[in-house]
Amino acid sequence: MKNILTVGIAGGSGSGKTTLTHVLAQRFPAYTTVLNHDDYYKARDDLSYEERAALNYDEPDAFDNDLFCEHLEKLRRGHDIQCPVYDYSEHNRTAGTKLIPSRPLVLVDGILIFADPKICNLLDLRVFVDTDADIRILRRLMRDVSERGRTIDSVIDQYQTTVKPMHEKYVEPSKHAANIIVPEGGANQIAADMIISYIREHLEL
């Protein structure tokens, strides 16, 4: 077997990148581990709930990228990690961690992973999932209300004040760091099959 393969999957919030990550993970279940950039939002115990809720979570500085890179490098070297656990309803990192095992295929999911050159340098294949803005906001609205305990008004306000401008400032330009751009979101089966073939060849399956 060849060295551990790291595949980064980026794109705007609600683009379908997590759907694509799941499709790939399901094709190689015994070989795959998934690392989510969202788990590495900075711990903000120094702030009140109201102050944390007002922070901009869609810019690179919201993430603890030093710890993220340290953990990704460990996975690349074949070492398991204890990943932080983030609570979206509290806008803060919890005190707990979760075990992420190192496996031959490491899928890295995050909207801003291509905006940091240090992260890009740790990714063997970089895939950007490109989806129209109107579809992305609808998906984000449904997800944040049903899964993350947010209100419709708070999701719309966050989208207008930070998500949309930060997407235009950081996420969209990071597309140029991608090796592959997948249109039509994570449901693009032809693109998924091409990536699967690449992974299968690397894993020598």
CSV table of C-alpha atoms in Angstrom, one decimal:
chain,number,residue,atom,x,y,z
A,1,MET,CA,0.0,0.0,0.0
A,2,LYS,CA,1.2,3.5,-0.8
A,3,ASN,CA,1.5,6.4,1.7
A,4,ILE,CA,-1.6,7.8,3.4
A,5,LEU,CA,-3.7,9.9,1.0
A,6,THR,CA,-5.2,13.2,2.2
A,7,VAL,CA,-8.1,14.6,0.2
A,8,GLY,CA,-9.4,18.1,1.0
A,9,ILE,CA,-13.0,18.9,0.1
A,10,ALA,CA,-13.9,22.6,0.3
A,11,GLY,CA,-16.7,24.9,-1.0
A,12,GLY,CA,-19.2,27.4,0.3
A,13,SER,CA,-21.5,26.6,3.3
A,14,GLY,CA,-24.3,24.4,1.9
A,15,SER,CA,-22.5,23.6,-1.3
A,16,GLY,CA,-22.7,19.8,-0.9
A,17,LYS,CA,-19.1,19.2,0.2
A,18,THR,CA,-20.1,17.1,3.2
A,19,THR,CA,-22.4,15.1,0.9
A,20,LEU,CA,-19.4,14.4,-1.4
A,21,THR,CA,-17.3,13.5,1.7
A,22,HIS,CA,-19.9,11.0,2.8
A,23,VAL,CA,-20.1,9.5,-0.7
A,24,LEU,CA,-16.4,8.9,-0.8
A,25,ALA,CA,-16.2,7.6,2.8
A,26,GLN,CA,-19.0,5.1,2.1
A,27,ARG,CA,-17.1,3.7,-0.9
A,28,PHE,CA,-14.0,3.0,1.2
A,29,PRO,CA,-15.4,2.5,4.7
A,30,ALA,CA,-12.5,0.3,6.0
A,31,TYR,CA,-9.9,2.7,4.7
A,32,THR,CA,-11.3,6.1,5.5
A,33,THR,CA,-11.2,8.6,8.3
A,34,VAL,CA,-12.8,12.1,8.2
A,35,LEU,CA,-11.4,15.3,9.7
A,36,ASN,CA,-13.8,18.2,9.9
A,37,HIS,CA,-12.4,21.7,10.0
A,38,ASP,CA,-15.5,22.9,11.8
A,39,ASP,CA,-14.4,21.0,14.9
A,40,TYR,CA,-11.4,23.3,15.2
A,41,TYR,CA,-13.3,26.6,15.9
A,42,LYS,CA,-11.3,28.3,18.6
A,43,ALA,CA,-12.4,27.8,22.2
A,44,ARG,CA,-13.8,31.1,23.5
A,45,ASP,CA,-14.4,30.5,27.2
A,46,ASP,CA,-13.4,34.1,27.8
A,47,LEU,CA,-16.6,35.4,26.2
A,48,SER,CA,-20.2,35.4,27.1
A,49,TYR,CA,-22.8,33.6,25.0
A,50,GLU,CA,-24.0,36.9,23.5
A,51,GLU,CA,-20.4,37.8,22.6
A,52,ARG,CA,-19.7,34.4,21.1
A,53,ALA,CA,-22.9,34.6,19.1
A,54,ALA,CA,-21.8,37.9,17.6
A,55,LEU,CA,-18.4,36.6,16.4
A,56,ASN,CA,-17.5,36.1,12.7
A,57,TYR,CA,-17.2,32.4,12.2
A,58,ASP,CA,-16.7,32.6,8.5
A,59,GLU,CA,-13.2,34.0,8.4
A,60,PRO,CA,-9.9,32.1,8.7
A,61,ASP,CA,-9.1,33.6,12.1
A,62,ALA,CA,-12.1,31.8,13.7
A,63,PHE,CA,-10.2,28.5,13.4
A,64,ASP,CA,-7.4,27.1,15.4
A,65,ASN,CA,-5.4,26.2,12.3
A,66,ASP,CA,-2.2,25.5,14.2
A,67,LEU,CA,-3.8,22.6,16.1
A,68,PHE,CA,-5.6,21.5,12.9
A,69,CYS,CA,-2.4,21.3,11.0
A,70,GLU,CA,-0.7,19.5,13.9
A,71,HIS,CA,-3.4,16.9,13.9
A,72,LEU,CA,-3.6,16.5,10.2
A,73,GLU,CA,0.2,16.0,10.1
A,74,LYS,CA,-0.1,13.3,12.8
A,75,LEU,CA,-2.8,11.5,10.7
A,76,ARG,CA,-0.5,11.7,7.7
A,77,ARG,CA,2.2,10.0,9.7
A,78,GLY,CA,-0.1,7.2,10.8
A,79,HIS,CA,-0.9,8.5,14.4
A,80,ASP,CA,-4.4,8.7,15.8
A,81,ILE,CA,-5.6,12.0,17.3
A,82,GLN,CA,-8.0,13.3,19.9
A,83,CYS,CA,-10.1,15.9,18.0
A,84,PRO,CA,-11.9,18.8,19.7
A,85,VAL,CA,-15.7,18.7,19.9
A,86,TYR,CA,-17.6,21.8,19.0
A,87,ASP,CA,-21.1,22.8,20.3
A,88,TYR,CA,-22.9,24.9,17.7
A,89,SER,CA,-25.7,25.8,20.0
A,90,GLU,CA,-23.3,27.3,22.5
A,91,HIS,CA,-20.9,28.7,19.9
A,92,ASN,CA,-18.0,27.2,21.8
A,93,ARG,CA,-15.7,24.2,22.0
A,94,THR,CA,-16.7,21.6,24.6
A,95,ALA,CA,-14.3,20.1,27.2
A,96,GLY,CA,-14.4,16.7,25.5
A,97,THR,CA,-12.5,15.2,22.6
A,98,LYS,CA,-13.2,12.4,20.1
A,99,LEU,CA,-10.9,9.8,18.7
A,100,ILE,CA,-10.0,10.2,15.0
A,101,PRO,CA,-8.0,7.1,13.8
A,102,SER,CA,-5.4,7.4,11.1
A,103,ARG,CA,-6.3,5.3,8.0
A,104,PRO,CA,-5.0,5.1,4.5
A,105,LEU,CA,-7.5,7.7,3.3
A,106,VAL,CA,-8.0,11.0,5.2
A,107,LEU,CA,-10.9,13.1,4.0
A,108,VAL,CA,-10.7,16.7,5.1
A,109,ASP,CA,-14.0,18.7,5.0
A,110,GLY,CA,-14.2,22.5,5.5
A,111,ILE,CA,-15.2,25.8,3.8
A,112,LEU,CA,-11.9,27.5,4.4
A,113,ILE,CA,-9.3,24.8,4.2
A,114,PHE,CA,-8.0,26.1,0.9
A,115,ALA,CA,-7.6,29.6,2.2
A,116,ASP,CA,-4.7,28.6,4.4
A,117,PRO,CA,-1.5,27.6,2.5
A,118,LYS,CA,-0.3,25.5,5.4
A,119,ILE,CA,-3.4,23.3,5.2
A,120,CYS,CA,-3.1,23.2,1.4
A,121,ASN,CA,0.4,21.9,1.7
A,122,LEU,CA,-0.8,18.9,3.7
A,123,LEU,CA,-3.4,17.9,1.1
A,124,ASP,CA,-2.5,15.5,-1.7
A,125,LEU,CA,-5.8,16.2,-3.6
A,126,ARG,CA,-7.9,19.4,-3.3
A,127,VAL,CA,-11.5,19.3,-4.5
A,128,PHE,CA,-13.7,22.4,-4.5
A,129,VAL,CA,-17.5,21.8,-4.6
A,130,ASP,CA,-19.1,24.7,-6.6
A,131,THR,CA,-22.9,25.4,-6.1
A,132,ASP,CA,-25.2,28.3,-6.8
A,133,ALA,CA,-25.6,30.8,-3.9
A,134,ASP,CA,-29.4,30.4,-3.7
A,135,ILE,CA,-29.2,26.7,-3.2
A,136,ARG,CA,-26.4,27.1,-0.6
A,137,ILE,CA,-28.4,29.5,1.5
A,138,LEU,CA,-31.5,27.3,1.5
A,139,ARG,CA,-29.5,24.2,2.5
A,140,ARG,CA,-27.7,26.2,5.3
A,141,LEU,CA,-31.1,27.5,6.6
A,142,MET,CA,-32.6,24.0,6.8
A,143,ARG,CA,-29.4,22.5,8.4
A,144,ASP,CA,-28.8,25.2,11.0
A,145,VAL,CA,-32.4,25.3,12.1
A,146,SER,CA,-32.9,21.5,12.3
A,147,GLU,CA,-29.4,20.4,13.4
A,148,ARG,CA,-27.7,23.3,15.1
A,149,GLY,CA,-30.5,24.8,17.2
A,150,ARG,CA,-30.6,28.1,15.4
A,151,THR,CA,-33.6,30.3,14.6
A,152,ILE,CA,-34.5,31.3,11.0
A,153,ASP,CA,-33.9,35.0,11.8
A,154,SER,CA,-30.5,34.3,13.2
A,155,VAL,CA,-29.4,32.2,10.2
A,156,ILE,CA,-30.6,34.9,7.8
A,157,ASP,CA,-28.9,37.6,9.8
A,158,GLN,CA,-25.6,35.6,10.0
A,159,TYR,CA,-25.7,34.9,6.2
A,160,GLN,CA,-26.2,38.6,5.4
A,161,THR,CA,-23.6,40.0,7.8
A,162,THR,CA,-20.8,37.4,7.6
A,163,VAL,CA,-21.4,34.3,5.5
A,164,LYS,CA,-22.0,36.0,2.2
A,165,PRO,CA,-19.2,38.6,2.4
A,166,MET,CA,-16.7,36.1,3.8
A,167,HIS,CA,-17.6,33.7,1.1
A,168,GLU,CA,-16.8,36.4,-1.5
A,169,LYS,CA,-13.6,37.4,0.3
A,170,TYR,CA,-12.1,34.0,1.3
A,171,VAL,CA,-14.0,31.0,0.0
A,172,GLU,CA,-14.6,31.8,-3.6
A,173,PRO,CA,-10.9,33.0,-4.2
A,174,SER,CA,-9.7,29.8,-2.6
A,175,LYS,CA,-11.2,27.8,-5.5
A,176,HIS,CA,-8.0,28.6,-7.4
A,177,ALA,CA,-6.1,26.3,-5.0
A,178,ALA,CA,-8.2,23.3,-6.1
A,179,ASN,CA,-7.0,20.5,-8.3
A,180,ILE,CA,-10.6,19.6,-9.2
A,181,ILE,CA,-13.7,21.8,-9.3
A,182,VAL,CA,-17.0,19.9,-8.9
A,183,PRO,CA,-20.1,21.7,-10.3
A,184,GLU,CA,-23.6,21.0,-9.2
A,185,GLY,CA,-22.7,20.2,-5.7
A,186,GLY,CA,-22.0,16.9,-4.0
A,187,ALA,CA,-24.6,15.0,-6.1
A,188,ASN,CA,-22.4,15.1,-9.2
A,189,GLN,CA,-22.0,11.4,-9.7
A,190,ILE,CA,-19.6,11.6,-12.7
A,191,ALA,CA,-17.2,13.8,-10.7
A,192,ALA,CA,-17.5,11.5,-7.7
A,193,ASP,CA,-16.7,8.5,-9.8
A,194,MET,CA,-13.5,10.2,-11.2
A,195,ILE,CA,-12.3,11.0,-7.6
A,196,ILE,CA,-13.2,7.4,-6.5
A,197,SER,CA,-11.0,6.0,-9.4
A,198,TYR,CA,-8.1,8.3,-8.3
A,199,ILE,CA,-8.4,7.1,-4.7
A,200,ARG,CA,-8.7,3.4,-5.7
A,201,GLU,CA,-5.6,3.7,-7.8
A,202,HIS,CA,-3.7,5.3,-4.9
A,203,LEU,CA,-4.8,2.7,-2.4
A,204,GLU,CA,-4.0,0.0,-4.9
A,205,LEU,CA,-7.5,-1.6,-4.5
